[in-house]
mmCIF file of C-alpha atoms in Angstrom:
data_model
loop_
_atom_site.group_PDB
_atom_site.id
_atom_site.type_symbol
_atom_site.label_atom_id
_atom_site.label_comp_id
_atom_site.label_asym_id
_atom_site.label_seq_id
_atom_site.Cartn_x
_atom_site.Cartn_y
_atom_site.Cartn_z
ATOM 1 C CA UNK A 1 0.000 0.000 0.000
ATOM 2 C CA UNK A 2 2.031 2.908 -1.358
ATOM 3 C CA UNK A 3 0.490 6.012 0.205
ATOM 4 C CA UNK A 4 2.948 8.384 -1.477
ATOM 5 C CA UNK A 5 3.806 7.743 -5.108
ATOM 6 C CA UNK A 6 6.334 9.244 -7.474
ATOM 7 C CA UNK A 7 5.437 7.672 -10.777
ATOM 8 C CA UNK A 8 8.435 8.945 -12.739
ATOM 9 C CA UNK A 9 11.589 7.026 -11.802
ATOM 10 C CA UNK A 10 13.758 9.494 -13.709
ATOM 11 C CA UNK A 11 13.730 12.887 -15.402
ATOM 12 C CA UNK A 12 16.290 14.456 -17.731
ATOM 13 C CA UNK A 13 16.375 18.228 -18.261
ATOM 14 C CA UNK A 14 18.617 20.713 -20.047
ATOM 15 C CA UNK A 15 20.451 23.259 -17.932
ATOM 16 C CA UNK A 16 18.471 26.490 -17.637
ATOM 17 C CA UNK A 17 15.127 24.825 -18.283
ATOM 18 C CA UNK A 18 12.408 24.003 -15.767
ATOM 19 C CA UNK A 19 12.370 20.685 -13.899
ATOM 20 C CA UNK A 20 8.975 19.472 -12.709
ATOM 21 C CA UNK A 21 8.819 16.550 -10.304
ATOM 22 C CA UNK A 22 5.450 15.096 -9.405
ATOM 23 C CA UNK A 23 4.051 13.290 -6.396
ATOM 24 C CA UNK A 24 0.631 11.805 -5.608
ATOM 25 C CA UNK A 25 -0.730 10.686 -2.268
ATOM 26 C CA UNK A 26 -3.745 8.714 -1.125
ATOM 27 C CA UNK A 27 -4.040 9.355 2.618
ATOM 28 C CA UNK A 28 -6.435 12.228 3.350
ATOM 29 C CA UNK A 29 -4.909 12.627 6.811
ATOM 30 C CA UNK A 30 -1.641 13.938 5.375
ATOM 31 C CA UNK A 31 -1.397 17.648 6.081
ATOM 32 C CA UNK A 32 2.279 18.460 5.672
ATOM 33 C CA UNK A 33 4.458 17.700 2.675
ATOM 34 C CA UNK A 34 8.192 17.861 2.141
ATOM 35 C CA UNK A 35 10.758 17.369 -0.583
ATOM 36 C CA UNK A 36 14.158 15.909 0.177
ATOM 37 C CA UNK A 37 17.174 15.768 -2.106
ATOM 38 C CA UNK A 38 19.745 13.013 -1.959
ATOM 39 C CA UNK A 39 23.219 12.839 -3.473
ATOM 40 C CA UNK A 40 25.054 9.492 -3.821
ATOM 41 C CA UNK A 41 26.571 8.175 -0.599
ATOM 42 C CA UNK A 42 24.829 10.857 1.459
ATOM 43 C CA UNK A 43 21.658 10.952 3.514
ATOM 44 C CA UNK A 44 18.584 12.830 2.268
ATOM 45 C CA UNK A 45 18.623 16.581 2.942
ATOM 46 C CA UNK A 46 15.562 18.738 3.412
ATOM 47 C CA UNK A 47 14.727 21.008 0.485
ATOM 48 C CA UNK A 48 11.311 22.626 0.890
ATOM 49 C CA UNK A 49 7.958 21.956 2.544
ATOM 50 C CA UNK A 50 4.332 23.007 2.374
ATOM 51 C CA UNK A 51 1.441 22.871 4.784
ATOM 52 C CA UNK A 52 -1.984 21.779 3.592
ATOM 53 C CA UNK A 53 -3.374 25.242 4.353
ATOM 54 C CA UNK A 54 -1.323 26.593 1.462
ATOM 55 C CA UNK A 55 -1.224 25.781 -2.217
ATOM 56 C CA UNK A 56 2.196 27.198 -3.000
ATOM 57 C CA UNK A 57 5.507 27.738 -1.276
ATOM 58 C CA UNK A 58 8.530 29.302 -2.919
ATOM 59 C CA UNK A 59 12.185 29.344 -1.903
ATOM 60 C CA UNK A 60 14.566 30.748 -4.443
ATOM 61 C CA UNK A 61 14.643 28.516 -7.506
ATOM 62 C CA UNK A 62 12.398 25.935 -5.829
ATOM 63 C CA UNK A 63 8.600 26.104 -5.702
ATOM 64 C CA UNK A 64 6.245 23.458 -4.381
ATOM 65 C CA UNK A 65 2.608 23.389 -5.476
ATOM 66 C CA UNK A 66 -0.115 21.496 -3.634
ATOM 67 C CA UNK A 67 -3.472 20.484 -5.131
ATOM 68 C CA UNK A 68 -5.415 18.984 -2.226
ATOM 69 C CA UNK A 69 -8.469 18.026 -4.253
ATOM 70 C CA UNK A 70 -6.298 16.002 -6.609
ATOM 71 C CA UNK A 71 -4.000 14.808 -3.800
ATOM 72 C CA UNK A 72 -1.083 15.925 -5.913
ATOM 73 C CA UNK A 73 2.002 18.003 -5.348
ATOM 74 C CA UNK A 74 4.819 19.061 -7.581
ATOM 75 C CA UNK A 75 8.263 20.555 -7.225
ATOM 76 C CA UNK A 76 9.411 23.094 -9.796
ATOM 77 C CA UNK A 77 13.077 23.993 -10.183
ATOM 78 C CA UNK A 78 13.751 27.064 -12.304
ATOM 79 C CA UNK A 79 16.307 27.432 -13.767
ATOM 80 C CA UNK A 80 17.714 23.925 -13.430
ATOM 81 C CA UNK A 81 21.441 23.593 -12.807
ATOM 82 C CA UNK A 82 23.778 20.587 -13.156
ATOM 83 C CA UNK A 83 24.285 20.631 -9.379
ATOM 84 C CA UNK A 84 20.576 19.872 -8.979
ATOM 85 C CA UNK A 85 21.190 16.368 -10.341
ATOM 86 C CA UNK A 86 20.178 14.065 -7.492
ATOM 87 C CA UNK A 87 17.385 11.797 -6.291
ATOM 88 C CA UNK A 88 14.344 13.739 -5.105
ATOM 89 C CA UNK A 89 11.986 12.241 -2.548
ATOM 90 C CA UNK A 90 8.509 13.451 -1.791
ATOM 91 C CA UNK A 91 7.363 12.859 1.801
ATOM 92 C CA UNK A 92 4.165 13.408 3.750
ATOM 93 C CA UNK A 93 3.157 13.631 7.375
ATOM 94 C CA UNK A 94 -0.109 13.510 9.306
ATOM 95 C CA UNK A 95 0.587 15.872 12.160
ATOM 96 C CA UNK A 96 -2.098 14.639 14.489
ATOM 97 C CA UNK A 97 -1.849 12.144 17.309
ATOM 98 C CA UNK A 98 1.065 9.846 17.842
ATOM 99 C CA UNK A 99 2.015 9.802 14.178
ATOM 100 C CA UNK A 100 3.314 13.339 14.388
ATOM 101 C CA UNK A 101 6.928 12.393 13.765
ATOM 102 C CA UNK A 102 6.358 9.845 11.035
ATOM 103 C CA UNK A 103 7.245 10.651 7.442
ATOM 104 C CA UNK A 104 5.939 8.550 4.563
ATOM 105 C CA UNK A 105 8.217 8.749 1.533
ATOM 106 C CA UNK A 106 7.714 8.180 -2.167
ATOM 107 C CA UNK A 107 10.045 5.998 -4.217
ATOM 108 C CA UNK A 108 12.117 8.883 -5.476
ATOM 109 C CA UNK A 109 12.800 10.452 -8.874
ATOM 110 C CA UNK A 110 16.310 10.653 -10.309
ATOM 111 C CA UNK A 111 16.823 14.103 -11.820
ATOM 112 C CA UNK A 112 19.652 14.614 -14.299
ATOM 113 C CA UNK A 113 20.394 18.136 -15.497
ATOM 114 C CA UNK A 114 22.575 18.225 -18.602
ATOM 115 C CA UNK A 115 24.936 21.158 -19.245
ATOM 116 C CA UNK B 1 30.162 16.131 15.474
ATOM 117 C CA UNK B 2 28.222 18.515 13.294
ATOM 118 C CA UNK B 3 25.826 15.984 11.807
ATOM 119 C CA UNK B 4 24.005 12.748 12.553
ATOM 120 C CA UNK B 5 26.552 9.967 12.868
ATOM 121 C CA UNK B 6 25.757 6.328 12.243
ATOM 122 C CA UNK B 7 27.974 3.327 12.857
ATOM 123 C CA UNK B 8 29.034 1.095 11.406
ATOM 124 C CA UNK B 9 28.746 2.422 7.849
ATOM 125 C CA UNK B 10 28.715 -1.127 6.521
ATOM 126 C CA UNK B 11 27.831 -4.369 8.277
ATOM 127 C CA UNK B 12 27.938 -7.862 6.820
ATOM 128 C CA UNK B 13 26.529 -10.541 9.061
ATOM 129 C CA UNK B 14 25.559 -14.155 8.817
ATOM 130 C CA UNK B 15 21.952 -15.166 8.885
ATOM 131 C CA UNK B 16 20.818 -15.850 12.426
ATOM 132 C CA UNK B 17 23.227 -13.429 14.080
ATOM 133 C CA UNK B 18 22.115 -10.380 16.058
ATOM 134 C CA UNK B 19 23.214 -6.898 14.971
ATOM 135 C CA UNK B 20 23.177 -3.538 16.705
ATOM 136 C CA UNK B 21 23.175 -0.322 14.704
ATOM 137 C CA UNK B 22 24.107 2.899 16.408
ATOM 138 C CA UNK B 23 22.905 6.445 15.838
ATOM 139 C CA UNK B 24 24.461 9.519 17.402
ATOM 140 C CA UNK B 25 22.095 12.436 16.740
ATOM 141 C CA UNK B 26 22.952 16.101 16.533
ATOM 142 C CA UNK B 27 23.592 17.374 20.034
ATOM 143 C CA UNK B 28 20.454 18.770 21.646
ATOM 144 C CA UNK B 29 18.042 17.282 19.156
ATOM 145 C CA UNK B 30 14.893 16.073 20.875
ATOM 146 C CA UNK B 31 13.519 13.709 18.268
ATOM 147 C CA UNK B 32 15.241 10.722 16.709
ATOM 148 C CA UNK B 33 13.888 8.609 13.864
ATOM 149 C CA UNK B 34 14.835 5.273 12.338
ATOM 150 C CA UNK B 35 14.047 4.458 8.711
ATOM 151 C CA UNK B 36 14.883 1.542 6.442
ATOM 152 C CA UNK B 37 15.520 2.011 2.740
ATOM 153 C CA UNK B 38 15.531 -0.737 0.149
ATOM 154 C CA UNK B 39 17.353 -0.230 -3.136
ATOM 155 C CA UNK B 40 15.369 1.979 -5.483
ATOM 156 C CA UNK B 41 12.812 2.894 -2.833
ATOM 157 C CA UNK B 42 12.251 5.747 -0.448
ATOM 158 C CA UNK B 43 12.954 5.502 3.272
ATOM 159 C CA UNK B 44 10.372 3.503 5.200
ATOM 160 C CA UNK B 45 9.515 4.570 8.757
ATOM 161 C CA UNK B 46 10.453 2.191 11.561
ATOM 162 C CA UNK B 47 10.206 4.069 14.858
ATOM 163 C CA UNK B 48 10.853 7.394 16.563
ATOM 164 C CA UNK B 49 11.709 8.823 19.965
ATOM 165 C CA UNK B 50 11.153 12.085 21.745
ATOM 166 C CA UNK B 51 13.911 12.269 24.328
ATOM 167 C CA UNK B 52 14.129 8.712 25.692
ATOM 168 C CA UNK B 53 10.468 7.872 25.092
ATOM 169 C CA UNK B 54 9.591 5.725 22.121
ATOM 170 C CA UNK B 55 6.596 7.527 20.616
ATOM 171 C CA UNK B 56 5.735 5.300 17.704
ATOM 172 C CA UNK B 57 7.069 1.882 16.800
ATOM 173 C CA UNK B 58 4.388 0.992 14.313
ATOM 174 C CA UNK B 59 6.906 0.581 11.496
ATOM 175 C CA UNK B 60 9.011 -2.116 13.129
ATOM 176 C CA UNK B 61 8.395 -5.166 10.902
ATOM 177 C CA UNK B 62 8.279 -7.800 13.647
ATOM 178 C CA UNK B 63 9.463 -8.541 17.164
ATOM 179 C CA UNK B 64 13.018 -9.256 16.014
ATOM 180 C CA UNK B 65 13.424 -5.497 15.672
ATOM 181 C CA UNK B 66 13.777 -3.237 18.685
ATOM 182 C CA UNK B 67 15.157 0.195 19.428
ATOM 183 C CA UNK B 68 16.161 2.125 22.482
ATOM 184 C CA UNK B 69 17.388 5.567 23.421
ATOM 185 C CA UNK B 70 17.979 5.197 27.156
ATOM 186 C CA UNK B 71 19.469 8.614 27.903
ATOM 187 C CA UNK B 72 17.679 10.606 25.258
ATOM 188 C CA UNK B 73 20.735 10.900 23.046
ATOM 189 C CA UNK B 74 22.393 7.922 21.336
ATOM 190 C CA UNK B 75 20.033 5.292 19.976
ATOM 191 C CA UNK B 76 20.540 1.652 19.083
ATOM 192 C CA UNK B 77 18.465 -0.346 16.629
ATOM 193 C CA UNK B 78 18.822 -4.063 17.277
ATOM 194 C CA UNK B 79 17.852 -6.834 14.894
ATOM 195 C CA UNK B 80 17.839 -10.312 16.388
ATOM 196 C CA UNK B 81 18.247 -13.535 14.408
ATOM 197 C CA UNK B 82 18.858 -11.649 11.185
ATOM 198 C CA UNK B 83 17.365 -12.868 7.916
ATOM 199 C CA UNK B 84 18.384 -12.118 4.353
ATOM 200 C CA UNK B 85 15.281 -9.951 3.877
ATOM 201 C CA UNK B 86 16.637 -7.605 6.570
ATOM 202 C CA UNK B 87 19.369 -6.483 4.156
ATOM 203 C CA UNK B 88 18.872 -2.771 3.491
ATOM 204 C CA UNK B 89 20.169 0.701 4.258
ATOM 205 C CA UNK B 90 19.164 1.745 7.763
ATOM 206 C CA UNK B 91 18.906 5.516 8.193
ATOM 207 C CA UNK B 92 18.700 7.582 11.328
ATOM 208 C CA UNK B 93 17.512 11.173 11.486
ATOM 209 C CA UNK B 94 17.159 13.726 14.252
ATOM 210 C CA UNK B 95 15.308 16.970 14.712
ATOM 211 C CA UNK B 96 15.464 19.781 17.219
ATOM 212 C CA UNK B 97 11.734 19.958 17.841
ATOM 213 C CA UNK B 98 9.363 17.252 18.899
ATOM 214 C CA UNK B 99 7.964 15.123 16.108
ATOM 215 C CA UNK B 100 6.777 17.467 13.360
ATOM 216 C CA UNK B 101 7.532 15.156 10.432
ATOM 217 C CA UNK B 102 9.833 17.896 10.386
ATOM 218 C CA UNK B 103 11.613 20.374 8.258
ATOM 219 C CA UNK B 104 14.399 20.177 10.762
ATOM 220 C CA UNK B 105 15.049 16.430 10.340
ATOM 221 C CA UNK B 106 18.679 15.774 9.482
ATOM 222 C CA UNK B 107 19.621 12.362 8.142
ATOM 223 C CA UNK B 108 22.805 10.429 8.729
ATOM 224 C CA UNK B 109 24.701 8.621 5.987
ATOM 225 C CA UNK B 110 23.132 5.325 6.976
ATOM 226 C CA UNK B 111 24.313 1.810 7.779
ATOM 227 C CA UNK B 112 24.313 -0.633 4.880
ATOM 228 C CA UNK B 113 23.374 -4.027 6.341
ATOM 229 C CA UNK B 114 23.958 -7.169 4.323
ATOM 230 C CA UNK B 115 22.826 -10.518 5.686
ATOM 231 C CA UNK B 116 24.490 -13.488 3.991
#
């Protein structure tokens, strides 16, 4: 039962263009969403998050969009840079009750940005 | 150290042996999380602590898995009578605030466990 899904295993983008990574979820209790980036041989690092009370959050080149009715979120990177090449994980949390600290992750999308 | 430290980085063990994986969180971080990651998948939640209290252990696969954080700092994840299906990357993370599924969660480099 995959509650958070990233249906694209990989994405290839030209430097300077926009990268769009997608994520779908099924659990209506999720109310907080995060994106993590992971380089080889390192642990995931936090990138950006969004609460369910918002539909957009922007941080520099990174913007996350949330569509609650569609249970869909996306990460936009503009402009993409070769250093953005990494695995990107979508994660979700239901911040009520004892599950407050639990993150549910998607499978990840490998982003490659070509010079 | 500056980040979350996990040891050992790599562990190869024979089926049936017990293993203990250690996590040293960032100093002062209240919450500590354990995840397991199979190849090509995202991290899968195992358990988490606030201080020394285990808040949620719903992700532990069976009773061969246990975790402790007796003094609210270093944590140990123990797998008894290991099986080949336990082979995975085991990741620890810590955060300053309680729970939060949190923006402040910092991950360690992980322990790669291989059961042969």
